[in-house]
Amino acid sequence: MNDSNVGVDVVIRSMHRGDIDSVVAIELQAFTSPWKAETFLGLIGRTGAELWVVEHSRVGVIAYGVLWYLLDQGQLANMAVAPEFLGQGLAARLLDHMLELACNRGIKSIYLEVRASNERAAELYLGFGFKEISRREDYYDLPKEDARVMRIEL
């Protein structure tokens, strides 16, 4: 589905247990080393973890994000958009939502890792004000690849 008006048909809300099958389906399409359903289930309702989904009124869950934090430090642990909805601004809307949430929680900085080859995601993060602060050599498997470590000060 490539609906140019997809933005008006979506809502960002907390992830629920009933969303897990849809989230894992997106995860399997987005990543070569995907998280398992148990990982998401273990984070739902956990103190210091915020899980969000973007839900389309006709299609269901089409994107998700995971932010965890301790004291004033946060980490954007996971975020993905269903492939058929890429390029429609959903990742930006979700990231904006999570950054606003982080500010409201008193989080001062957020870190993330992104594959060195994932230019689309890196450009999104840079556009929001994240800065690359280091690289982690051979951080990812399947295939082996460096991670760009990025941080934003809120």
Tab-separated table of C-alpha atoms in Angstrom, residues 133-137 146-149:
chain	number	residue	atom	x	y	z
A	133	ILE	CA	30.007	10.229	18.501
A	134	SER	CA	31.815	6.966	17.734
A	135	ARG	CA	31.798	3.690	15.831
A	136	ARG	CA	31.619	0.161	17.156
A	137	GLU	CA	33.615	-2.141	14.940
A	146	ASP	CA	30.153	-1.461	12.129
A	147	ALA	CA	27.635	0.528	14.129
A	148	ARG	CA	27.487	4.292	14.085
A	149	VAL	CA	26.873	5.425	17.669
